[in-house]
Tab-separated table of C-alpha atoms in Angstrom:
chain	number	residue	atom	x	y	z
A	9	MET	CA	14.139	-8.404	-15.577
A	10	THR	CA	13.998	-10.975	-12.803
A	11	ALA	CA	11.034	-13.303	-12.557
A	12	SER	CA	8.936	-14.791	-9.793
A	13	SER	CA	8.371	-18.525	-9.496
A	14	SER	CA	5.135	-18.147	-11.461
A	15	GLY	CA	6.994	-16.642	-14.410
A	16	GLU	CA	5.697	-13.094	-13.913
A	17	HIS	CA	8.190	-10.241	-13.763
A	18	TYR	CA	8.202	-8.135	-10.608
A	19	LEU	CA	11.645	-6.641	-9.990
A	20	PRO	CA	14.200	-4.993	-12.229
A	21	SER	CA	17.648	-6.561	-12.251
A	22	VAL	CA	20.061	-4.351	-10.340
A	23	PRO	CA	23.855	-4.747	-10.364
A	24	ALA	CA	25.609	-5.220	-7.063
A	25	ALA	CA	26.943	-1.678	-7.121
A	26	ALA	CA	23.422	-0.359	-7.256
A	27	VAL	CA	22.307	-1.999	-4.033
A	28	VAL	CA	21.157	0.674	-1.589
A	29	GLU	CA	21.477	0.485	2.162
A	30	ASN	CA	18.565	-0.175	4.449
A	31	GLY	CA	17.790	3.450	5.024
A	32	GLY	CA	14.354	3.002	6.582
A	33	ALA	CA	11.315	5.056	5.759
A	34	HIS	CA	13.104	8.332	5.263
A	35	ALA	CA	15.811	7.240	2.898
A	36	ALA	CA	16.359	9.414	-0.166
A	37	ASP	CA	14.182	6.946	-2.065
A	38	PRO	CA	11.751	5.543	0.523
A	39	GLY	CA	10.288	3.012	-1.867
A	40	ARG	CA	13.748	1.427	-2.152
A	41	ALA	CA	14.355	1.343	1.597
A	42	PHE	CA	15.362	-2.319	1.453
A	43	GLY	CA	17.876	-2.375	-1.389
A	44	VAL	CA	17.562	-4.972	-4.147
A	45	ARG	CA	19.288	-8.340	-3.902
A	46	GLY	CA	17.044	-10.727	-5.766
A	47	ALA	CA	13.602	-11.428	-7.106
A	48	LEU	CA	12.371	-13.059	-3.917
A	49	ASP	CA	14.689	-11.598	-1.272
A	50	VAL	CA	15.362	-7.880	-0.780
A	51	ASP	CA	17.711	-7.244	2.140
A	52	GLY	CA	16.319	-10.230	3.997
A	53	VAL	CA	12.719	-9.303	3.223
A	54	PRO	CA	10.941	-12.171	1.438
A	55	PHE	CA	8.740	-11.571	-1.562
A	56	HIS	CA	5.324	-10.319	-0.500
A	57	ARG	CA	2.387	-8.285	-1.716
A	58	LEU	CA	1.490	-5.208	0.278
A	59	SER	CA	-1.984	-3.784	0.869
A	60	VAL	CA	-2.301	-0.293	2.369
A	61	VAL	CA	-5.730	0.358	3.949
A	62	VAL	CA	-6.905	3.905	4.634
A	63	PRO	CA	-10.383	4.712	6.063
A	64	MET	CA	-11.594	8.251	5.325
A	65	TYR	CA	-14.587	10.304	6.406
A	66	ASN	CA	-15.271	13.824	5.136
A	67	GLU	CA	-11.647	14.441	4.122
A	68	ILE	CA	-12.135	15.971	0.682
A	69	GLU	CA	-9.216	18.377	1.185
A	70	ASN	CA	-6.892	15.444	1.890
A	71	ALA	CA	-8.190	13.023	-0.750
A	72	VAL	CA	-5.878	14.000	-3.615
A	73	PRO	CA	-2.790	14.692	-1.442
A	74	LEU	CA	-3.219	11.299	0.260
A	75	LEU	CA	-3.248	9.363	-3.015
A	76	ASP	CA	-0.304	11.367	-4.334
A	77	GLU	CA	1.797	10.951	-1.178
A	78	VAL	CA	1.209	7.197	-0.861
A	79	HIS	CA	1.946	6.697	-4.550
A	80	ALA	CA	5.121	8.785	-4.322
A	81	ALA	CA	6.294	6.958	-1.190
A	82	LEU	CA	5.779	3.512	-2.748
A	83	ALA	CA	6.335	4.200	-6.452
A	84	ALA	CA	9.721	2.442	-6.361
A	85	TYR	CA	8.681	-0.173	-3.792
A	86	PRO	CA	10.378	-3.412	-4.859
A	87	PHE	CA	7.291	-5.577	-4.353
A	88	PRO	CA	3.706	-5.397	-5.688
A	89	TRP	CA	1.404	-3.162	-3.683
A	90	GLU	CA	-2.113	-1.771	-3.694
A	91	LEU	CA	-3.868	1.102	-1.930
A	92	ILE	CA	-7.399	0.547	-0.633
A	93	VAL	CA	-9.212	3.693	0.477
A	94	VAL	CA	-12.504	3.118	2.305
A	95	ASP	CA	-14.908	6.038	2.260
A	96	ASP	CA	-16.984	5.801	5.434
A	97	GLY	CA	-20.158	7.448	4.128
A	98	SER	CA	-18.672	10.903	3.513
A	99	ARG	CA	-21.060	13.674	2.470
A	100	ASP	CA	-18.566	16.253	1.271
A	101	GLY	CA	-17.597	14.680	-2.046
A	102	THR	CA	-14.645	12.684	-0.728
A	103	PRO	CA	-15.506	9.424	-2.569
A	104	GLN	CA	-15.984	11.184	-5.906
A	105	ARG	CA	-12.667	12.987	-5.517
A	106	LEU	CA	-10.919	9.724	-4.604
A	107	GLU	CA	-12.352	7.838	-7.570
A	108	GLU	CA	-11.603	10.599	-10.064
A	109	HIS	CA	-8.001	11.052	-8.998
A	110	GLY	CA	-7.394	7.362	-8.380
A	111	ALA	CA	-8.383	6.588	-11.960
A	112	THR	CA	-5.602	8.872	-13.194
A	113	ILE	CA	-2.968	7.037	-11.134
A	114	GLY	CA	-3.659	3.384	-11.874
A	115	PRO	CA	-5.710	0.268	-11.100
A	116	HIS	CA	-3.726	-0.350	-7.915
A	117	ILE	CA	-5.755	2.460	-6.316
A	118	ARG	CA	-9.067	1.005	-5.138
A	119	VAL	CA	-11.923	2.968	-3.530
A	120	ILE	CA	-14.623	1.251	-1.452
A	121	ARG	CA	-17.717	3.322	-0.684
A	122	LEU	CA	-19.732	2.368	2.401
A	123	TRP	CA	-23.443	3.130	2.218
A	124	ARG	CA	-23.416	5.241	5.377
A	125	ASN	CA	-21.105	6.268	8.203
A	126	PHE	CA	-20.359	2.977	9.985
A	127	ARG	CA	-17.467	4.592	11.923
A	128	GLN	CA	-13.762	3.955	11.717
A	129	THR	CA	-13.617	0.378	12.971
A	130	ALA	CA	-16.119	-0.953	10.431
A	131	ALA	CA	-14.429	1.044	7.656
A	132	MET	CA	-11.076	-0.420	8.596
A	133	GLN	CA	-12.560	-3.932	8.624
A	134	ALA	CA	-14.018	-3.329	5.165
A	135	GLY	CA	-10.561	-2.432	3.890
A	136	ILE	CA	-8.976	-5.449	5.573
A	137	ASP	CA	-11.573	-7.721	3.998
A	138	ALA	CA	-10.822	-6.261	0.575
A	139	ALA	CA	-7.041	-6.423	1.018
A	140	ARG	CA	-5.272	-9.176	-0.936
A	141	GLY	CA	-1.751	-8.619	0.354
A	142	ASP	CA	0.402	-10.871	2.494
A	143	VAL	CA	1.201	-7.749	4.526
A	144	ILE	CA	-1.461	-5.184	5.465
A	145	VAL	CA	-0.641	-1.649	6.581
A	146	THR	CA	-3.296	0.660	8.031
A	147	MET	CA	-3.070	4.431	8.361
A	148	ASP	CA	-5.304	7.465	8.844
A	149	GLY	CA	-6.515	9.575	5.961
A	150	ASP	CA	-5.745	12.954	7.544
A	151	LEU	CA	-2.101	12.880	6.365
A	152	GLN	CA	-0.745	13.107	9.892
A	153	ASN	CA	0.756	9.660	9.345
A	154	ASP	CA	3.694	9.778	6.945
A	155	PRO	CA	3.424	7.219	4.099
A	156	ARG	CA	7.228	7.189	3.858
A	157	ASP	CA	7.221	5.202	7.117
A	158	ILE	CA	5.439	2.265	5.487
A	159	PRO	CA	8.580	0.516	4.134
A	160	LYS	CA	10.250	0.830	7.533
A	161	LEU	CA	7.380	-0.893	9.334
A	162	VAL	CA	7.119	-3.637	6.711
A	163	ALA	CA	10.886	-4.248	6.813
A	164	ARG	CA	10.795	-4.608	10.600
A	165	LEU	CA	7.793	-6.949	10.386
A	166	LEU	CA	9.304	-9.339	7.861
A	167	GLN	CA	12.998	-9.153	8.718
A	168	ALA	CA	12.275	-9.970	12.368
A	169	ASP	CA	9.555	-12.501	11.457
A	170	LEU	CA	6.888	-10.674	13.468
A	171	ASP	CA	3.114	-10.624	13.169
A	172	PHE	CA	2.507	-6.997	14.112
A	173	VAL	CA	4.476	-3.742	14.195
A	174	ALA	CA	2.904	-0.584	15.620
A	175	GLY	CA	3.903	2.966	14.843
A	176	TRP	CA	4.947	5.162	17.782
A	177	ARG	CA	4.333	8.886	17.362
A	178	LYS	CA	7.305	9.819	19.521
A	179	ASP	CA	7.161	13.511	18.569
A	180	ARG	CA	3.426	13.970	18.261
A	181	GLN	CA	2.201	17.112	16.524
A	182	ASP	CA	-1.216	17.538	18.163
A	183	GLY	CA	-2.876	19.801	20.691
A	184	PHE	CA	-2.372	18.709	24.290
A	185	TRP	CA	-5.825	18.866	25.888
A	186	LEU	CA	-8.000	17.582	23.042
A	187	ARG	CA	-5.625	15.016	21.526
A	188	ARG	CA	-2.508	14.115	23.514
A	189	PHE	CA	-4.040	14.204	27.014
A	190	PRO	CA	-7.004	11.907	26.162
A	191	SER	CA	-4.598	9.658	24.256
A	192	ARG	CA	-2.312	9.321	27.280
A	193	ILE	CA	-5.247	8.356	29.484
A	194	ALA	CA	-6.496	5.851	26.919
A	195	ASN	CA	-3.047	4.308	26.417
A	196	ALA	CA	-2.543	3.977	30.177
A	197	LEU	CA	-5.918	2.271	30.569
A	198	ILE	CA	-5.216	-0.099	27.698
A	199	ARG	CA	-1.757	-0.996	29.039
A	200	LYS	CA	-3.172	-1.608	32.497
A	201	SER	CA	-6.024	-3.738	31.204
A	202	THR	CA	-4.218	-5.760	28.546
A	203	GLY	CA	-0.656	-5.925	29.858
A	204	LEU	CA	0.680	-4.938	26.424
A	205	GLN	CA	3.466	-2.416	26.968
A	206	PHE	CA	3.079	-0.268	23.859
A	207	ASN	CA	3.750	3.454	24.049
A	208	ASP	CA	1.185	4.520	21.460
A	209	LEU	CA	-1.701	2.156	20.781
A	210	GLY	CA	-3.695	5.000	19.245
A	211	CYS	CA	-1.429	5.399	16.218
A	212	SER	CA	-3.273	4.132	13.138
A	213	LEU	CA	-0.054	3.477	11.229
A	214	LYS	CA	0.432	-0.250	11.810
A	215	ALA	CA	1.791	-3.195	9.833
A	216	PHE	CA	0.295	-6.671	10.109
A	217	ARG	CA	0.950	-10.111	8.760
A	218	GLY	CA	-2.208	-10.605	6.738
A	219	SER	CA	-2.809	-14.230	7.708
A	220	VAL	CA	-2.853	-13.261	11.397
A	221	LEU	CA	-4.913	-10.076	11.061
A	222	ARG	CA	-7.608	-11.934	9.108
A	223	GLU	CA	-8.159	-14.164	12.141
A	224	VAL	CA	-9.524	-11.144	14.033
A	225	ARG	CA	-12.865	-9.429	13.402
A	226	LEU	CA	-13.284	-5.782	14.410
A	227	TYR	CA	-16.566	-4.404	15.749
A	228	GLY	CA	-17.726	-1.294	17.589
A	229	GLU	CA	-14.699	0.896	18.334
A	230	MET	CA	-12.267	-1.982	18.663
A	231	HIS	CA	-9.688	-0.672	16.180
A	232	ARG	CA	-7.919	0.888	19.178
A	233	PHE	CA	-7.402	-2.561	20.684
A	234	ILE	CA	-6.133	-4.488	17.670
A	235	PRO	CA	-2.900	-5.526	19.500
A	236	ALA	CA	-4.977	-6.953	22.338
A	237	TRP	CA	-7.178	-8.883	19.916
A	238	LEU	CA	-4.099	-10.129	18.073
A	239	ALA	CA	-2.796	-11.466	21.374
A	240	THR	CA	-5.632	-14.015	21.220
A	241	VAL	CA	-4.203	-15.563	18.030
A	242	THR	CA	-0.468	-14.879	18.333
A	243	SER	CA	2.159	-14.258	20.998
A	244	PRO	CA	2.912	-10.735	22.321
A	245	GLN	CA	6.577	-11.602	21.674
A	246	ARG	CA	5.758	-11.450	17.967
A	247	MET	CA	4.746	-7.787	18.248
A	248	ASP	CA	6.942	-4.705	18.168
A	249	GLU	CA	6.849	-0.910	18.070
A	250	VAL	CA	8.790	1.434	15.779
A	251	PRO	CA	9.063	5.250	16.078
A	252	VAL	CA	7.411	6.984	13.122
A	253	ASN	CA	7.097	10.517	11.857
A	254	HIS	CA	4.002	12.480	12.841
A	255	ARG	CA	2.780	15.655	11.215
A	256	ALA	CA	0.333	18.376	12.150
A	257	ARG	CA	-2.996	18.370	10.351
A	258	VAL	CA	-2.960	20.960	7.574
A	259	ALA	CA	-6.445	20.454	6.087
A	260	GLY	CA	-9.837	19.226	7.228
A	261	THR	CA	-11.133	18.919	10.773
A	262	SER	CA	-10.291	16.357	13.441
A	263	LYS	CA	-12.874	13.685	14.245
A	264	TYR	CA	-11.433	13.035	17.724
A	265	GLY	CA	-11.889	14.721	21.082
A	266	LEU	CA	-12.083	14.252	24.841
A	267	SER	CA	-15.275	12.174	24.565
A	268	ARG	CA	-13.392	9.252	23.041
A	269	THR	CA	-11.714	8.584	26.420
A	270	PHE	CA	-15.092	7.621	27.872
A	271	ARG	CA	-15.809	5.397	24.868
A	272	VAL	CA	-12.444	3.741	25.425
A	273	ILE	CA	-13.406	2.893	29.026
A	274	THR	CA	-16.619	1.226	27.844
A	275	ASP	CA	-14.757	-0.659	25.114
A	276	LEU	CA	-12.128	-1.764	27.626
A	277	LEU	CA	-14.806	-3.485	29.712
A	278	SER	CA	-16.077	-5.316	26.644
A	279	MET	CA	-12.567	-6.224	25.557
A	280	HIS	CA	-11.659	-7.491	29.031
A	281	PHE	CA	-14.675	-9.784	28.961
A	282	PHE	CA	-13.955	-11.123	25.477
A	283	LEU	CA	-10.244	-11.638	26.111
A	284	ASN	CA	-10.807	-13.533	29.356
A	285	TYR	CA	-14.161	-15.193	28.789
A	286	GLY	CA	-14.764	-14.922	25.047
A	287	THR	CA	-14.572	-18.681	24.548
A	288	ARG	CA	-16.022	-19.629	27.952
A	289	PRO	CA	-18.744	-17.125	28.972
A	290	GLY	CA	-20.397	-19.844	31.029
A	291	HIS	CA	-17.515	-19.590	33.496
A	292	PHE	CA	-18.125	-15.858	33.955
A	293	PHE	CA	-21.886	-15.969	34.426
A	294	GLY	CA	-21.793	-19.378	36.083
A	295	GLY	CA	-19.239	-18.280	38.671
A	296	ILE	CA	-21.270	-15.225	39.659
A	297	GLY	CA	-24.458	-17.281	39.597
A	298	LEU	CA	-23.051	-19.985	41.846
A	299	PHE	CA	-21.765	-17.421	44.338
A	300	THR	CA	-25.025	-15.463	44.405
A	301	GLY	CA	-27.173	-18.576	44.603
A	302	SER	CA	-24.995	-20.092	47.328
A	303	VAL	CA	-25.227	-16.972	49.491
A	304	GLY	CA	-28.996	-16.841	48.967
A	305	GLY	CA	-29.307	-20.532	49.764
A	306	ALA	CA	-27.266	-20.106	52.961
A	307	ILE	CA	-29.528	-17.235	54.051
A	308	LEU	CA	-32.670	-19.301	53.443
A	309	ALA	CA	-31.155	-22.301	55.235
A	310	TRP	CA	-30.348	-20.179	58.293
A	311	LEU	CA	-33.847	-18.725	58.279
A	312	GLY	CA	-35.234	-22.266	57.976
A	313	VAL	CA	-33.390	-23.256	61.140
A	314	GLN	CA	-34.789	-20.176	62.873
A	315	LYS	CA	-38.320	-21.092	61.774
A	316	PHE	CA	-38.507	-24.850	62.195
A	317	PHE	CA	-36.107	-25.506	65.060
A	318	LEU	CA	-36.274	-22.326	67.135
A	319	GLY	CA	-39.880	-21.454	66.426
A	320	GLN	CA	-39.151	-17.848	65.466
A	321	SER	CA	-41.239	-15.857	62.992
A	322	ILE	CA	-39.374	-15.014	59.798
A	323	GLY	CA	-42.219	-13.693	57.624
A	324	GLY	CA	-41.346	-10.036	58.166
A	325	ARG	CA	-37.586	-10.327	57.951
A	326	PRO	CA	-35.832	-8.537	55.068
A	327	LEU	CA	-33.338	-11.416	54.892
A	328	LEU	CA	-36.132	-13.697	53.643
A	329	THR	CA	-36.717	-11.468	50.627
A	330	LEU	CA	-32.981	-11.030	50.068
A	331	GLY	CA	-32.284	-14.761	50.207
A	332	PHE	CA	-35.186	-15.582	47.898
A	333	PHE	CA	-34.131	-13.107	45.228
A	334	MET	CA	-30.471	-14.104	45.470
A	335	VAL	CA	-31.393	-17.713	44.734
A	336	ILE	CA	-33.550	-16.636	41.781
A	337	ALA	CA	-30.721	-14.365	40.506
A	338	GLY	CA	-28.233	-17.213	40.832
A	339	LEU	CA	-30.432	-19.492	38.739
A	340	GLN	CA	-30.906	-16.779	36.123
A	341	LEU	CA	-27.161	-16.180	35.885
A	342	LEU	CA	-26.516	-19.899	35.461
A	343	LEU	CA	-29.069	-20.034	32.641
A	344	THR	CA	-27.511	-16.899	31.120
A	345	GLY	CA	-24.175	-18.687	31.099
A	346	VAL	CA	-25.704	-21.616	29.224
A	347	LEU	CA	-27.286	-19.262	26.668
A	348	ALA	CA	-24.008	-17.371	26.321
A	349	GLU	CA	-22.201	-20.637	25.549
A	350	LEU	CA	-24.724	-21.310	22.778
A	351	LEU	CA	-24.398	-17.775	21.418
A	352	ILE	CA	-20.604	-17.862	21.415
A	353	ARG	CA	-20.714	-20.989	19.301
A	354	ILE	CA	-23.026	-19.239	16.846
A	355	TYR	CA	-20.609	-16.287	16.854
A	356	TYR	CA	-17.633	-18.438	15.938
A	357	ASP	CA	-19.596	-20.357	13.333
A	358	GLY	CA	-20.664	-17.098	11.700
A	359	ARG	CA	-17.499	-15.077	12.307
A	360	HIS	CA	-17.379	-14.034	8.665
A	361	ALA	CA	-20.481	-11.886	9.104
A	362	GLN	CA	-19.720	-8.296	8.149
A	363	PRO	CA	-20.327	-5.214	10.370
A	364	TYR	CA	-20.774	-2.961	7.308
A	365	HIS	CA	-22.446	-2.768	3.894
A	366	HIS	CA	-21.086	-1.202	0.743
A	367	GLY	CA	-22.038	-0.821	-2.887
A	368	LYS	CA	-21.100	-3.291	-5.558
A	369	GLY	CA	-17.681	-2.715	-7.063
A	370	SER	CA	-15.320	-4.539	-9.328
A	371	THR	CA	-12.757	-6.684	-7.545
A	372	PRO	CA	-9.616	-7.299	-9.577
A	373	THR	CA	-8.316	-10.791	-10.085
A	374	ASP	CA	-5.573	-12.040	-7.791
A	375	ASP	CA	-2.812	-11.007	-10.208
A	376	ALA	CA	-4.345	-7.742	-11.463
A	377	GLY	CA	-4.504	-4.287	-9.900
A	378	TRP	CA	-1.045	-4.271	-8.301
A	379	HIS	CA	1.663	-1.641	-8.691
A	380	SER	CA	4.949	-3.377	-9.444
A	381	ASN	CA	8.279	-2.391	-10.949
A	382	ARG	CA	8.533	-4.604	-14.012
């Protein structure tokens, strides 16, 4: 056995002849996709602990297969890992099925039960908050993402010293009108708005450097825009995209449809504001307020000249009402900018507030609850 610097054993000693090639996610043994070279370095991948986060909602048919597939894909993974499944208020028995089957696999399978359906973004944030790994991988619970792709994404992330690697469903196995067509529209809108040239921002299979991901808080439906949010704390040059396998859904029902495109448009407006004015909202409201107030002031000044120097009656002119209300609106926008500056400071001071609530559960110690090959 080889030992870590803390004296704990993590990796089996492997002779040089037993080193396997970097076969990616679909090697014969996907958990050994790196090949073993040492206790702290496996084919250029430094020692790390991996957390896999999976939000689920009413997926009782996929609960057991998901746990089995992730465990099989990572059973021989050369580093410690854990699986965190977040049940987003399911009513079909999904959390009970997850807990029962997870208990038969091992303590590295953790189930978090949210009190109600907070939607996918909050469920994903709950899993990220619970994750203890240096690397965090997210994926959907419908088994359309292939867990065997996880080692490939992690290898790309750490070998290239990146902060984020997205999965690209190059050969997507979904219906065109209800899934692929809305996704294409959403991806085009996101690329246009953010400038991030990813092919598939809707793929939930993503790998993150934990220290960077924890700097971002997800609210609303913002899980679709994680790369854009990450761009506020790291460089887009530290992001990449890797083709991954995609499978047709074989059980359960899809939670997506054409309506999500309209939600994406609304979220894009919010994201555009936060990305450009999130730390300086006074500039946004103040700029509009100054322009509006200036135009209103100019109108009133011109009407004042008409009244006091030319002796014309201005009481019945619509411009008088327009100018008056534009000045009032300008003042209100300026005050809104001041209030927004105060609120944004409260937001950053309290950025650890949680957008979800869940029941009490046991949290393992830092060194317990990991799957590792000893």
